[in-house]
Coordinates of C-alpha atoms and ligand atoms in Angstrom, one line a residue:
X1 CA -29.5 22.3 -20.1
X2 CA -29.9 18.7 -22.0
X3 CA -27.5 16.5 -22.0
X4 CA -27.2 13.4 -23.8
X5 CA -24.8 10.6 -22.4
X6 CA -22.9 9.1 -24.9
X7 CA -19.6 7.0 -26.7
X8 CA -18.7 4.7 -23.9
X9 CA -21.7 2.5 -23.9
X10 CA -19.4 -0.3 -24.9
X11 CA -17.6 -1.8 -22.1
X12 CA -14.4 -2.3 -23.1
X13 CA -14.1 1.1 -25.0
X14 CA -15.1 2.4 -21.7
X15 CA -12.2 0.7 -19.7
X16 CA -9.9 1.9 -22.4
X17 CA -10.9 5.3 -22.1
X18 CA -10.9 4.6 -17.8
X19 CA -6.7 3.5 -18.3
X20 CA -6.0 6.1 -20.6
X21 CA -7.6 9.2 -18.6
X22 CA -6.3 7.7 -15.1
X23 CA -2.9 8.3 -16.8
X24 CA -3.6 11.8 -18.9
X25 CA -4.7 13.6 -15.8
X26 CA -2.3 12.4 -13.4
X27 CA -4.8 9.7 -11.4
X28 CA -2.5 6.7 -12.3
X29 CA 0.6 5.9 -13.9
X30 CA 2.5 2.3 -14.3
X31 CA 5.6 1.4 -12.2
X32 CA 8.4 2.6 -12.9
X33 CA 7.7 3.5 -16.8
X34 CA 10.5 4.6 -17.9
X35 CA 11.8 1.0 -17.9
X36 CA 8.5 -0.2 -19.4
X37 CA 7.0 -0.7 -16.3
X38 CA 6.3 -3.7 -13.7
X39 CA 3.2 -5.6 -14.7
X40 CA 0.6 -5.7 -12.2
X41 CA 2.4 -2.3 -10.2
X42 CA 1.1 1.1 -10.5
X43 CA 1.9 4.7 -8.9
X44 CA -0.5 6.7 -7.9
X45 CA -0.1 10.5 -9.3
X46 CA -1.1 13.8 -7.8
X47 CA -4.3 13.6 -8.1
X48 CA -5.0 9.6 -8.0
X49 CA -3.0 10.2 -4.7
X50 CA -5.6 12.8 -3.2
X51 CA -8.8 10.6 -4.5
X52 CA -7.1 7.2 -2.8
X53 CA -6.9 9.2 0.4
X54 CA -9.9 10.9 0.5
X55 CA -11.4 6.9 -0.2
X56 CA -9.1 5.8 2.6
X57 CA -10.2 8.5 5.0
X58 CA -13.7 8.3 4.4
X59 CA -13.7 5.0 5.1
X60 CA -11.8 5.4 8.5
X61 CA -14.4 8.6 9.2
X62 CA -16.8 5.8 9.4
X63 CA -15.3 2.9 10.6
X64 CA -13.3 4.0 13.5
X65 CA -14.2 7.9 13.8
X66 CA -18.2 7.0 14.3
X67 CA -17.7 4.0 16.0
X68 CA -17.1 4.4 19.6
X69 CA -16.0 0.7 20.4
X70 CA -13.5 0.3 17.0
X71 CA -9.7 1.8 17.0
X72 CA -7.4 1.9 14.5
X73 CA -3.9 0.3 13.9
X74 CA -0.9 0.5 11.9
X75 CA 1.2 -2.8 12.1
X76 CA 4.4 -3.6 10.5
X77 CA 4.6 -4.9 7.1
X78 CA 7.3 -7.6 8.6
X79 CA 6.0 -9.9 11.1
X80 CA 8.1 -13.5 12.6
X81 CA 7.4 -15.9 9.9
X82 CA 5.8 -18.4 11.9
X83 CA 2.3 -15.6 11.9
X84 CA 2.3 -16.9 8.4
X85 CA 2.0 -20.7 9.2
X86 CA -0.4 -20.1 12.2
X87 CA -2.6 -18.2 9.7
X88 CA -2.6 -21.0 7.3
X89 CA -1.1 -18.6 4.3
X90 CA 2.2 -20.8 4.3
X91 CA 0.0 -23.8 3.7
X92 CA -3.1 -23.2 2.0
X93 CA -3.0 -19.7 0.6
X94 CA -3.1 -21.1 -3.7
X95 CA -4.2 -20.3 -6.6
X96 CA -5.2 -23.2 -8.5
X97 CA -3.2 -22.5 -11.9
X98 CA -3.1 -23.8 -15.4
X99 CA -0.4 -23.8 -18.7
X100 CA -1.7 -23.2 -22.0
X101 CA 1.2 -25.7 -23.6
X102 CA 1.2 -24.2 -26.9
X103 CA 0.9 -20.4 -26.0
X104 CA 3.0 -21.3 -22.9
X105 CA 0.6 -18.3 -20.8
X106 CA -0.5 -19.2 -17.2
X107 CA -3.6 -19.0 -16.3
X108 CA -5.8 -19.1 -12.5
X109 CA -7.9 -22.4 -13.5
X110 CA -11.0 -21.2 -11.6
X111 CA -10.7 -17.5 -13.4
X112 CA -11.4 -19.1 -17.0
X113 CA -14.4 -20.9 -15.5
X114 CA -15.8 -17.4 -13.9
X115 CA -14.8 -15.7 -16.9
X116 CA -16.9 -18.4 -18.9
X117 CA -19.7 -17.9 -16.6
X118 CA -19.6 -13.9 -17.0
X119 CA -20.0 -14.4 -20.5
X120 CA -23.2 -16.3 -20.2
X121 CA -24.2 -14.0 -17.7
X122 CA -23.5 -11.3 -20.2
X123 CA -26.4 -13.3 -22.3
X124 CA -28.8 -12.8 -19.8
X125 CA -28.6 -9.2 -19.8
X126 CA -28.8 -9.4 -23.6
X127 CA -32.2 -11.3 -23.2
X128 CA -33.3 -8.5 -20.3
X129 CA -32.3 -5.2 -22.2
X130 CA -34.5 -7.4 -25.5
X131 CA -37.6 -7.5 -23.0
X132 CA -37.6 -4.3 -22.1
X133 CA -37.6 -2.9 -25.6
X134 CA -40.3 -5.3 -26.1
X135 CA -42.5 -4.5 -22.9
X136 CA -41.5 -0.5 -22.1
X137 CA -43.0 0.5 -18.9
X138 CA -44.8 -2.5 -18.2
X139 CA -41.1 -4.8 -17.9
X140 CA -41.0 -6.3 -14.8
X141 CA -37.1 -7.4 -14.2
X142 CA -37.7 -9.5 -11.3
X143 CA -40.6 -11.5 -12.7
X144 CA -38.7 -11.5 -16.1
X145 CA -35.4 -13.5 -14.4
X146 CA -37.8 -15.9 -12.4
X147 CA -40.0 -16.9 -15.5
X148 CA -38.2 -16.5 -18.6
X149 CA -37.2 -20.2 -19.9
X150 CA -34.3 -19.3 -21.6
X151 CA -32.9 -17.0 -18.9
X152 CA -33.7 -19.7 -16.6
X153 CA -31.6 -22.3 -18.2
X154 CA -28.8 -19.8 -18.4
X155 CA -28.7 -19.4 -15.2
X156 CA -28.9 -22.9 -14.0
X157 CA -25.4 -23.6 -16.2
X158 CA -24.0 -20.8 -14.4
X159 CA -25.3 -22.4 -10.8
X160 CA -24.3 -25.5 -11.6
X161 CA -21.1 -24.7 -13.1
X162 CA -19.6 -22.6 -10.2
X163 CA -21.0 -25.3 -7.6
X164 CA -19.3 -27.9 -8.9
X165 CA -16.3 -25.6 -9.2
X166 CA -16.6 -24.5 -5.3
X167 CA -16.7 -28.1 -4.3
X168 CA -13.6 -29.5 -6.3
X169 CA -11.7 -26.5 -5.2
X170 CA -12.7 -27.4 -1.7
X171 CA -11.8 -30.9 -2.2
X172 CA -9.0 -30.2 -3.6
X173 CA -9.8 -31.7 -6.4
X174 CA -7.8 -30.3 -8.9
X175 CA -8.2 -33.0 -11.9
X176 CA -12.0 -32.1 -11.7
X177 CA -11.2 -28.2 -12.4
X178 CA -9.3 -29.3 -15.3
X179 CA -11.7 -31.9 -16.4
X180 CA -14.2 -28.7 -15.7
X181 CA -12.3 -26.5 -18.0
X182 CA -12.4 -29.4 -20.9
X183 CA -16.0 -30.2 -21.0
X184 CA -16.8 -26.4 -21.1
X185 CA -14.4 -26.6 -24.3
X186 CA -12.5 -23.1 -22.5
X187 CA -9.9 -22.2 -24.9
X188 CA -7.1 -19.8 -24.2
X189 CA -8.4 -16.1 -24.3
X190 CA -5.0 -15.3 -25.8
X191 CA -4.3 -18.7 -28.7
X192 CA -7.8 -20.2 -28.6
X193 CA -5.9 -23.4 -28.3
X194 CA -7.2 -25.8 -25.7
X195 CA -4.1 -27.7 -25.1
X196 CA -3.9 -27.4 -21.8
X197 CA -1.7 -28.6 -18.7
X198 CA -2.8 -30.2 -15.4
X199 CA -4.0 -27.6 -13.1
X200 CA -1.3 -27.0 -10.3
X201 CA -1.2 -25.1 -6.9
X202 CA 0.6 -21.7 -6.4
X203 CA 1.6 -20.0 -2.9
X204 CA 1.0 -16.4 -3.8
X205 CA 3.1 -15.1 -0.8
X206 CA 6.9 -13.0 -2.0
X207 CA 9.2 -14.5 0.1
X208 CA 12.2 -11.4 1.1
X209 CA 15.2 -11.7 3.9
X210 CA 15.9 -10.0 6.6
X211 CA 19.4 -9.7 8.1
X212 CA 23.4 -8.8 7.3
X213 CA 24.6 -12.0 6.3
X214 CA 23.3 -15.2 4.0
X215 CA 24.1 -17.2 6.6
X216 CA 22.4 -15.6 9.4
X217 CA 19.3 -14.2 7.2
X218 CA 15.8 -15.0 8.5
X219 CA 12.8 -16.0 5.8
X220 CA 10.2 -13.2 6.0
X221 CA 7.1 -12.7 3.8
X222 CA 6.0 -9.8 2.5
X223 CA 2.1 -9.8 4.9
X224 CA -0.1 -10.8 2.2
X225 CA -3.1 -9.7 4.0
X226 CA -3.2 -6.9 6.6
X227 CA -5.5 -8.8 9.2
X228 CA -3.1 -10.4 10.6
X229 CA -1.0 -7.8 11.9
X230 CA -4.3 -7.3 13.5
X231 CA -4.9 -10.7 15.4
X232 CA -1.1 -10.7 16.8
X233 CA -1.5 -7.4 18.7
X234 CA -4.8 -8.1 19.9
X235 CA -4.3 -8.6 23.8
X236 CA -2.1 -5.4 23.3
X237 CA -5.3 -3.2 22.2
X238 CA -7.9 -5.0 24.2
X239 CA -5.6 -4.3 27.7
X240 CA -3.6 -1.1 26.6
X241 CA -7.3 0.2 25.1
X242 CA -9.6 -1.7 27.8
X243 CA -11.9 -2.5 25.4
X244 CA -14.3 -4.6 26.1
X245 CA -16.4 -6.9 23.4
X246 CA -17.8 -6.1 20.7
X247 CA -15.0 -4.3 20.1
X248 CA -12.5 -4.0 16.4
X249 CA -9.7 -2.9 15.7
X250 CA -8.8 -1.5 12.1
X251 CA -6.5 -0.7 9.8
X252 CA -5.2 0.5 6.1
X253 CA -2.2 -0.8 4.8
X254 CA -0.2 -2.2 1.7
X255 CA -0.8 -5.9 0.9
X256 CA 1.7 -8.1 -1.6
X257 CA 0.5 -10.9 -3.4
X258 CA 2.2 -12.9 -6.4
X259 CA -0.8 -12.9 -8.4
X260 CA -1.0 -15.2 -11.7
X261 CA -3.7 -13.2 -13.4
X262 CA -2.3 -9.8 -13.3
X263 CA -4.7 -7.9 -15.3
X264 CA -7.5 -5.2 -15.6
X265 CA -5.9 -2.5 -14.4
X266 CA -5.7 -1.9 -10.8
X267 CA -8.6 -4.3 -10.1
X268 CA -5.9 -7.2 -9.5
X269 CA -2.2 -6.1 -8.5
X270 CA 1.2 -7.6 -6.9
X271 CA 1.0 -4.5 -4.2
X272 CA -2.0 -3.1 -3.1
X273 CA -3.5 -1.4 -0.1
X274 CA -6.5 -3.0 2.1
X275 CA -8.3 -1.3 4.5
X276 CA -9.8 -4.0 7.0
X277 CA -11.6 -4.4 10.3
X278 CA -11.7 -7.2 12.8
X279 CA -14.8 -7.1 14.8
X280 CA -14.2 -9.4 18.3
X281 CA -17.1 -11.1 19.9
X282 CA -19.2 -13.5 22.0
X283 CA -18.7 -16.7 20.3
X284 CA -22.3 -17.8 19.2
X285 CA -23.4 -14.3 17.9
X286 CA -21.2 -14.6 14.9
X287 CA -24.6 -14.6 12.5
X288 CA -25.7 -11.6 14.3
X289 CA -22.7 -9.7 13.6
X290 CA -22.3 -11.7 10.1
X291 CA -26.0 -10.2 8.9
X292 CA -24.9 -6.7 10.7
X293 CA -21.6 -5.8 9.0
X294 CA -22.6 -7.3 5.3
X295 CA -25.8 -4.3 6.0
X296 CA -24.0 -1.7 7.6
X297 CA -20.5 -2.4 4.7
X298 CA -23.5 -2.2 2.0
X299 CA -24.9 1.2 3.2
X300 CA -21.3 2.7 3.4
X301 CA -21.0 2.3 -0.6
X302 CA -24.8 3.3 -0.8
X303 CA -23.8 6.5 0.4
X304 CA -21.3 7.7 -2.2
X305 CA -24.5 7.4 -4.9
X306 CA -23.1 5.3 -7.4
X307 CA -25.9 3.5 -8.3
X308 CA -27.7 0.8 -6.1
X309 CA -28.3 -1.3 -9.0
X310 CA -24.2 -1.6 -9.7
X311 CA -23.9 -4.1 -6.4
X312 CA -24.9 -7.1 -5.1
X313 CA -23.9 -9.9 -2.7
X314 CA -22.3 -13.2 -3.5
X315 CA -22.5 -15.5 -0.8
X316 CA -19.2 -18.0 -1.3
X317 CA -19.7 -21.6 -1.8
X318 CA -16.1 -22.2 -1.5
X319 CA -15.1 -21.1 1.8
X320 CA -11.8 -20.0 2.9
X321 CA -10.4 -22.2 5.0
X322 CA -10.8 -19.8 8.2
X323 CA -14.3 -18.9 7.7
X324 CA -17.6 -20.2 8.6
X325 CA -19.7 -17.7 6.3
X326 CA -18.3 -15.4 3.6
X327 CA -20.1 -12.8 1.0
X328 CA -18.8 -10.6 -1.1
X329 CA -20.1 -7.2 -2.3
X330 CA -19.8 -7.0 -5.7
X331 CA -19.7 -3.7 -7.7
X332 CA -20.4 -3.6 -11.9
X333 CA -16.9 -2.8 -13.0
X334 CA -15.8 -2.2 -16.8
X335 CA -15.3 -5.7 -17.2
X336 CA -18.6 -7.0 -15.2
X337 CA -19.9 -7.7 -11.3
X338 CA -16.4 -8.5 -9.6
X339 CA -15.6 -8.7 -5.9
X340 CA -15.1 -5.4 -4.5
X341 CA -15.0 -5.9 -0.6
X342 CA -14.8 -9.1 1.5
X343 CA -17.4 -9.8 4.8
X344 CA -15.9 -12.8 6.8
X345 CA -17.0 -14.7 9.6
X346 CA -13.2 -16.0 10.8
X347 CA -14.7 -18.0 13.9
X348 CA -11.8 -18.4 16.4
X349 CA -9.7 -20.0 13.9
X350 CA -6.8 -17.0 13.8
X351 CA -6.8 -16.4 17.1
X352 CA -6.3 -20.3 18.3
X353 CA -4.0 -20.8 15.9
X354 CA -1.8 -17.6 17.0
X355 CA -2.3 -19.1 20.5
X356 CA -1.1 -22.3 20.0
X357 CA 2.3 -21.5 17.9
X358 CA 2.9 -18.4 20.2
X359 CA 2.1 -20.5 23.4
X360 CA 0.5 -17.6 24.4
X361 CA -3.1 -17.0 25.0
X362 CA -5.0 -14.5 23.4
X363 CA -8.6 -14.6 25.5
X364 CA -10.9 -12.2 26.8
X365 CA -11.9 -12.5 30.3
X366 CA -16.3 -11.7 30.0
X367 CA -17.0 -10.5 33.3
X368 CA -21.1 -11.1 32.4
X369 CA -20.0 -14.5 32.1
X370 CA -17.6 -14.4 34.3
X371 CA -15.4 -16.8 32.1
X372 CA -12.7 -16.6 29.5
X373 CA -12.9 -17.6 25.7
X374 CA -11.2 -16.9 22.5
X375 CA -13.1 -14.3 20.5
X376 CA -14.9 -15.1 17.3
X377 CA -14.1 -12.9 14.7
X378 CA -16.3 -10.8 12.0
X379 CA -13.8 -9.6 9.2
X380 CA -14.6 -7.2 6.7
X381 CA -12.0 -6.4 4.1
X382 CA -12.0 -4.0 1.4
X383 CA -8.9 -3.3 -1.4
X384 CA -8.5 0.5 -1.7
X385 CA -6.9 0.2 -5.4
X386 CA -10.6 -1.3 -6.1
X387 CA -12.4 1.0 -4.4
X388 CA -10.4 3.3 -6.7
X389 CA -11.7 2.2 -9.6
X390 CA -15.3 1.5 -8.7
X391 CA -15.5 4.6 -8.3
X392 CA -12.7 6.3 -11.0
X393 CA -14.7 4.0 -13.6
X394 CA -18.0 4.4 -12.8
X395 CA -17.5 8.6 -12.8
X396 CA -16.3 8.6 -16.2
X397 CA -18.6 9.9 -18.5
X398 CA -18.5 11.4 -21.9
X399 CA -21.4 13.8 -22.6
X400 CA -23.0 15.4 -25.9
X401 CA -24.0 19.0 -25.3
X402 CA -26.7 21.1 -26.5
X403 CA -24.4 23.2 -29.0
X404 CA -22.9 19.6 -30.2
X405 CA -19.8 19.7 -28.2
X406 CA -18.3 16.8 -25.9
X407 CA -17.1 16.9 -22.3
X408 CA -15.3 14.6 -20.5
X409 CA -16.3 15.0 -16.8
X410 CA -15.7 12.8 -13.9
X411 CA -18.6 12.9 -11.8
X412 CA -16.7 11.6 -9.0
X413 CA -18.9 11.9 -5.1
X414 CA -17.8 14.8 -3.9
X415 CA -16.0 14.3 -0.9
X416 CA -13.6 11.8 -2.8
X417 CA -12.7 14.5 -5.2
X418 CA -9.1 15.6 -5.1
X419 CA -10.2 19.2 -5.1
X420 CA -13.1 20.8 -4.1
X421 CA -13.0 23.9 -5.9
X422 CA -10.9 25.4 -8.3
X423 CA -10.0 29.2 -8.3
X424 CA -10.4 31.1 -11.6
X425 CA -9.6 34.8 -12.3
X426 CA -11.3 35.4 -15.4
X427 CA -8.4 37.5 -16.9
X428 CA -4.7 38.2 -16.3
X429 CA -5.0 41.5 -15.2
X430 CA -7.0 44.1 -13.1
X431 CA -6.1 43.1 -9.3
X432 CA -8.2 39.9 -10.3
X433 CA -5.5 37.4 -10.0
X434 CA -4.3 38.5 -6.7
X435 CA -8.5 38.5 -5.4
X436 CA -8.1 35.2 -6.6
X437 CA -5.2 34.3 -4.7
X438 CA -6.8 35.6 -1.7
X439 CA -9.9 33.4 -1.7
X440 CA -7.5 30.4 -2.6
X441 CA -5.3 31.8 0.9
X442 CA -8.7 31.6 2.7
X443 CA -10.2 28.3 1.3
X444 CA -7.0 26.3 1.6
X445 CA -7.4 26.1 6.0
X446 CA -10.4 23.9 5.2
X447 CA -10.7 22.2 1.9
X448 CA -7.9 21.5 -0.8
X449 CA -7.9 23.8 -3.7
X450 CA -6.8 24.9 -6.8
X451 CA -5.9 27.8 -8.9
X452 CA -5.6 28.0 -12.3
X453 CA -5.5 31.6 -14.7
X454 CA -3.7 30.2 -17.6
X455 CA -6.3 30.0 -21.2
X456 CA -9.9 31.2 -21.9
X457 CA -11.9 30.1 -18.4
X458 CA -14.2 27.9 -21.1
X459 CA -10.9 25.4 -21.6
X460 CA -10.4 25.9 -18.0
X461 CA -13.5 25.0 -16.9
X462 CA -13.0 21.4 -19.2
X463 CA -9.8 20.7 -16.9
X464 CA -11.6 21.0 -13.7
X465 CA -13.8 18.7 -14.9
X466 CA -12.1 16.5 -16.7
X467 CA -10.2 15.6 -12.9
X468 CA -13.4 15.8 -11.3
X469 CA -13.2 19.1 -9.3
X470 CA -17.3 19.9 -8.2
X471 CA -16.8 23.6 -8.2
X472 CA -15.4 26.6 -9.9
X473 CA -15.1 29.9 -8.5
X474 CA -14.4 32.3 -11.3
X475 CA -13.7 35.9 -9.8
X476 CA -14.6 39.0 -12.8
X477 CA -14.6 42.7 -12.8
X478 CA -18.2 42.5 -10.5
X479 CA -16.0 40.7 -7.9
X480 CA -14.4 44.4 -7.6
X481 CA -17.4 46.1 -6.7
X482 CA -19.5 43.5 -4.4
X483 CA -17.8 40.9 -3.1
X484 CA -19.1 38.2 -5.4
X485 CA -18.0 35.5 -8.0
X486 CA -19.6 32.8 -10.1
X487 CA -19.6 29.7 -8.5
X488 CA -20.0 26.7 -11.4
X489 CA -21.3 23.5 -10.5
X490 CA -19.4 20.2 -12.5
X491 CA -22.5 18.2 -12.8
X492 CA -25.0 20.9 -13.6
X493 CA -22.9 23.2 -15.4
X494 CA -24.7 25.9 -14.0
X495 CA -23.3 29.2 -12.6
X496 CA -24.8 31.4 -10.1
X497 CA -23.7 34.7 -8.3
X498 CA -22.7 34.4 -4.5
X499 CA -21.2 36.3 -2.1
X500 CA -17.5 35.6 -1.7
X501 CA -18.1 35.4 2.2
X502 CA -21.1 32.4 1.3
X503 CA -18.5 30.5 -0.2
X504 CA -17.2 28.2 2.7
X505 CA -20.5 27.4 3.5
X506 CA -21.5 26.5 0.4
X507 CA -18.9 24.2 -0.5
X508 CA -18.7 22.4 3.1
X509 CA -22.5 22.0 2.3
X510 CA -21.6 19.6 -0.9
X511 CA -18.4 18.2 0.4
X512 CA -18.2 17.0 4.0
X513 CA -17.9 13.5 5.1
X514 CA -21.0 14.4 7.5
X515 CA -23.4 14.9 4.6
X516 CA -22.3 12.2 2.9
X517 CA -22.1 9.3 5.6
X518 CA -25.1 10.6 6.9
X519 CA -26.9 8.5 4.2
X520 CA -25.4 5.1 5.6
Ligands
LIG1 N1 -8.2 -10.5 5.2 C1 -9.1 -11.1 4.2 C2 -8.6 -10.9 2.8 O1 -7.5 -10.5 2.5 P1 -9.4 -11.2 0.4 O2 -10.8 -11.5 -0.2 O3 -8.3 -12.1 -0.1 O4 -9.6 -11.3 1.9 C3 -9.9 -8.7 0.5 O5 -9.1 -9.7 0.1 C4 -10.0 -7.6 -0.5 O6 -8.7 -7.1 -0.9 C5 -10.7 -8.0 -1.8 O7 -12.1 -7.9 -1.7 C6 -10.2 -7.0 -2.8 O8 -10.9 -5.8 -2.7 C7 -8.8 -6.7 -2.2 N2 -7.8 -7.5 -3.0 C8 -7.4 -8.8 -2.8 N3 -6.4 -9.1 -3.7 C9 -6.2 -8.0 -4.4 C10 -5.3 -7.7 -5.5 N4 -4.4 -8.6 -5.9 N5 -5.2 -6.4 -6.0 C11 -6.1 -5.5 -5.5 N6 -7.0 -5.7 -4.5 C12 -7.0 -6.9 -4.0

């Protein structure tokens, strides 16, 4: 069967059409709605909830599961204030923002200069998909980027721009960003007005209370981050665990963050879950480790298929001010190449810092060395919500079949789907429903699955794959006399006949982790 991929070529149609199905099929629906919503919070439905855990566990399955010296971790949300000052967050964790004085919207300052950049970026591509209409087979990309003038001087703006911006943000220098955002002539996306304010700092941590009386309350923070949770109970897991290092210590968990530019979806939000891992070792081999993780985090989203050409590695100019070395992965979202996952070198800055306000230390006796020191630390950090829609967006597909018809389908990776197979009797009647049942009874011990008899199985077929389920077993009236159904693959569309008894095997085949992380 030929199919022919189509509609959703434009970007933004495509994010329209990612929101709108997240909510149709129950992936995900804004905060409390009925109100008209929270901006920036979102709910995760029945199945969005099923896909964000199937993400979370596969990502556990290879971070701690294979990994004989990392363990996992579940800290508290609250922690004593004073974490939040040793960690820097109470001091230096801004946003550099800016007011747009006649449309009165805020703004991050160094977003509209990365959003100015994306859109010569966006010219590049232009020049690339024009070369290789012009050049067919014989394009070369590579040589193409380093040759073409034009292309070139496109992206030495780009460079030039965000290195200037890296060093006044480093500095500090906050009249520079706006003088930055002037010369560029960056208007407002939403007035086009360029009358803007001076560019300001922002502490994006909520602040909350915790006790009975006013009097008596303590000021908490809601963790904006989940590593720290991680640093504090260190000596706990190294002595209660006796780990010894290179060892790390993991863990998934909601995050809050007062974030200015609350848009695209769930890409940026107020609450959001991380999943991060603090890897603890010798200090010196932190560009070892540095070089290890950004290869081994890489091959992890390698592994789900989606497209080696949709990532790539930014290595930060402006580094955070715990970290001696710092790249992102960046995944092609709707909306462009945006940070998807974090890979930190954190030195011993956390740790000291911990040790000093606690008055407590928090070393690690080497016995090679026969000497203590304060770990280094390799951090990598990834936001669930956008792992969510990497993959949620990037599934989405619209296609034209051969009789002319349209599917929706979401091509999500199998083992992230929220079920693996759904369970059809092909008519109401005939003992085929309750065969039906059966195999759903038998299935359910090892896979989560779904039954559905109501319509014509065409229609029923479109649901399946309209949430992304890889497989449909229809049973039919040759179920009664062998012991076989139609099994109907999601991508291919194609049936075939196999034994009822077959079909454990054959859908553990497709969907276990072990297949899949096999590839890292
Ligand atoms: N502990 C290091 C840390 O938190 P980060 O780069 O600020 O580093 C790590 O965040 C990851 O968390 C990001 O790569 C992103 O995937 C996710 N993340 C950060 N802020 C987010 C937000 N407001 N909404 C959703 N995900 C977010």
């Amino acid at each position: 069967m030929v199919f022919y991929f189509c509609g959703m070529n434009n970007p933004e149609d495509h994010f329209k059409k990612v929101i709108s199905h997240a909510k149709e099929y129950g992936f995900v629906f804004q905060s409390s709605e009925i109100y008209d919503g929270l901006s920036a919070v979102y709910d995760y439905g029945q199945n969005g909830v099923e896909l964000k855990k199937n993400i979370r566990d596969y990502w556990w399955k290879a971070m701690v599961q294979m990994n004989r010296n990392i363990v996992g971790l579940d800290a508290a949300i609250f922690m004593h204030p004073t974490t939040w000052k040793a960690s820097g967050h109470v001091d230096a964790f801004n946003d550099p923002l800016i007011d747009n004085k006649d449309s009165k919207k805020r703004y991050r300052a160094d977003v509209l200069i990365e959003d100015y950049c994306a859109k010569i970026e966006q010219k590049i591509e232009k020049e690339v998909k024009k070369a290789q209409k012009r050049f067919g087979d014989a394009f070369n990309k590579d040589e193409f980027l380093s040759t073409n003038g034009r292309v070139l001087g496109y992206q030495q703006k780009i460079d030039s721009i965000l290195k200037r911006l890296g060093k006044s943000l480093e500095h500090e220098d906050l009249a520079d960003v706006k003088a930055l955002i002037e010369e560029l002539e960056i208007a407002d996306p939403a007035s086009g007005s360029r009358n803007w304010t001076d560019v300001k700092q922002f502490n994006l941590m909520f602040g909350t209370k915790l006790g009975a009386s006013a009097e008596n309350a303590m000021d908490l923070y809601l963790r904006p981050e989940t590593a720290q949770g991680i640093f504090v109970n260190f000596l706990n897991v190294q002595k209660t665990g006796r780990m010894k290092i290179p060892f790390g210590i993991a863990q998934t968990g909601k995050a809050f963050r007062n974030e200015i530019v609350a848009r695209q979806f769930i890409f940026r939000m107020r609450e959001f879950e991380q999943m991060e891992m603090q890897f603890f070792i010798k200090p010196g081999t932190q560009a070892k480790w540095y070089e290890h993780w950004k290869d081994a985090r890489l091959k992890w989203h390698l592994s789900l298929g989606m497209g080696q050409e949709n990532y790539r590695f930014h290595d930060h100019e402006k580094l955070a001010h715990y970290a001696d070395a710092a790249a992102d992965i960046e995944f092609k979202f709707p909306f462009g190449f945006k940070e998807l996952e974090g890979i930190h070198s954190r030195t011993d800055f956390d740790l000291s810092q911990h040790e000093l306000h606690a008055g407590k230390k928090l070393q690690f006796f080497d016995p090679e060395d026969n000497k203590n020191y304060v770990p280094y630390v390799l951090e990598t950090s990834i936001g669930l919500d956008r792992m969510f829609l990497a993959v949620f967006s990037n599934s989405l597909k619209e296609e034209i079949l051969d009789n002319n018809t349209t599917r929706t389908v979401l091509k999500l990776p199998a083992v992230l789907a929220p079920y693996k197979a759904a369970i059809l009797p092909l008519v109401k009647k005939d003992g085929l429903p309750e065969i039906a049942q059966s195999i759903l009874k038998d299935l359910q011990w090892d896979f989560n699955v779904i039954y559905d008899e109501k319509d014509a199985v065409g229609r029923r077929y479109r649901r399946q794959d309209a949430i992304g389920t890889p497989f449909c077993i229809t049973v039919d009236h040759q179920t009664l006399d062998n012991q076989t159904v139609t099994l109907r693959s999601r991508d291919t569309m194609i049936q075939e006949r196999v034994a009822v008894s077959d079909l454990k095997h054959l859908i553990d085949t497709h969907v276990s982790a072990r297949n899949w992380l096999k590839k890292c």
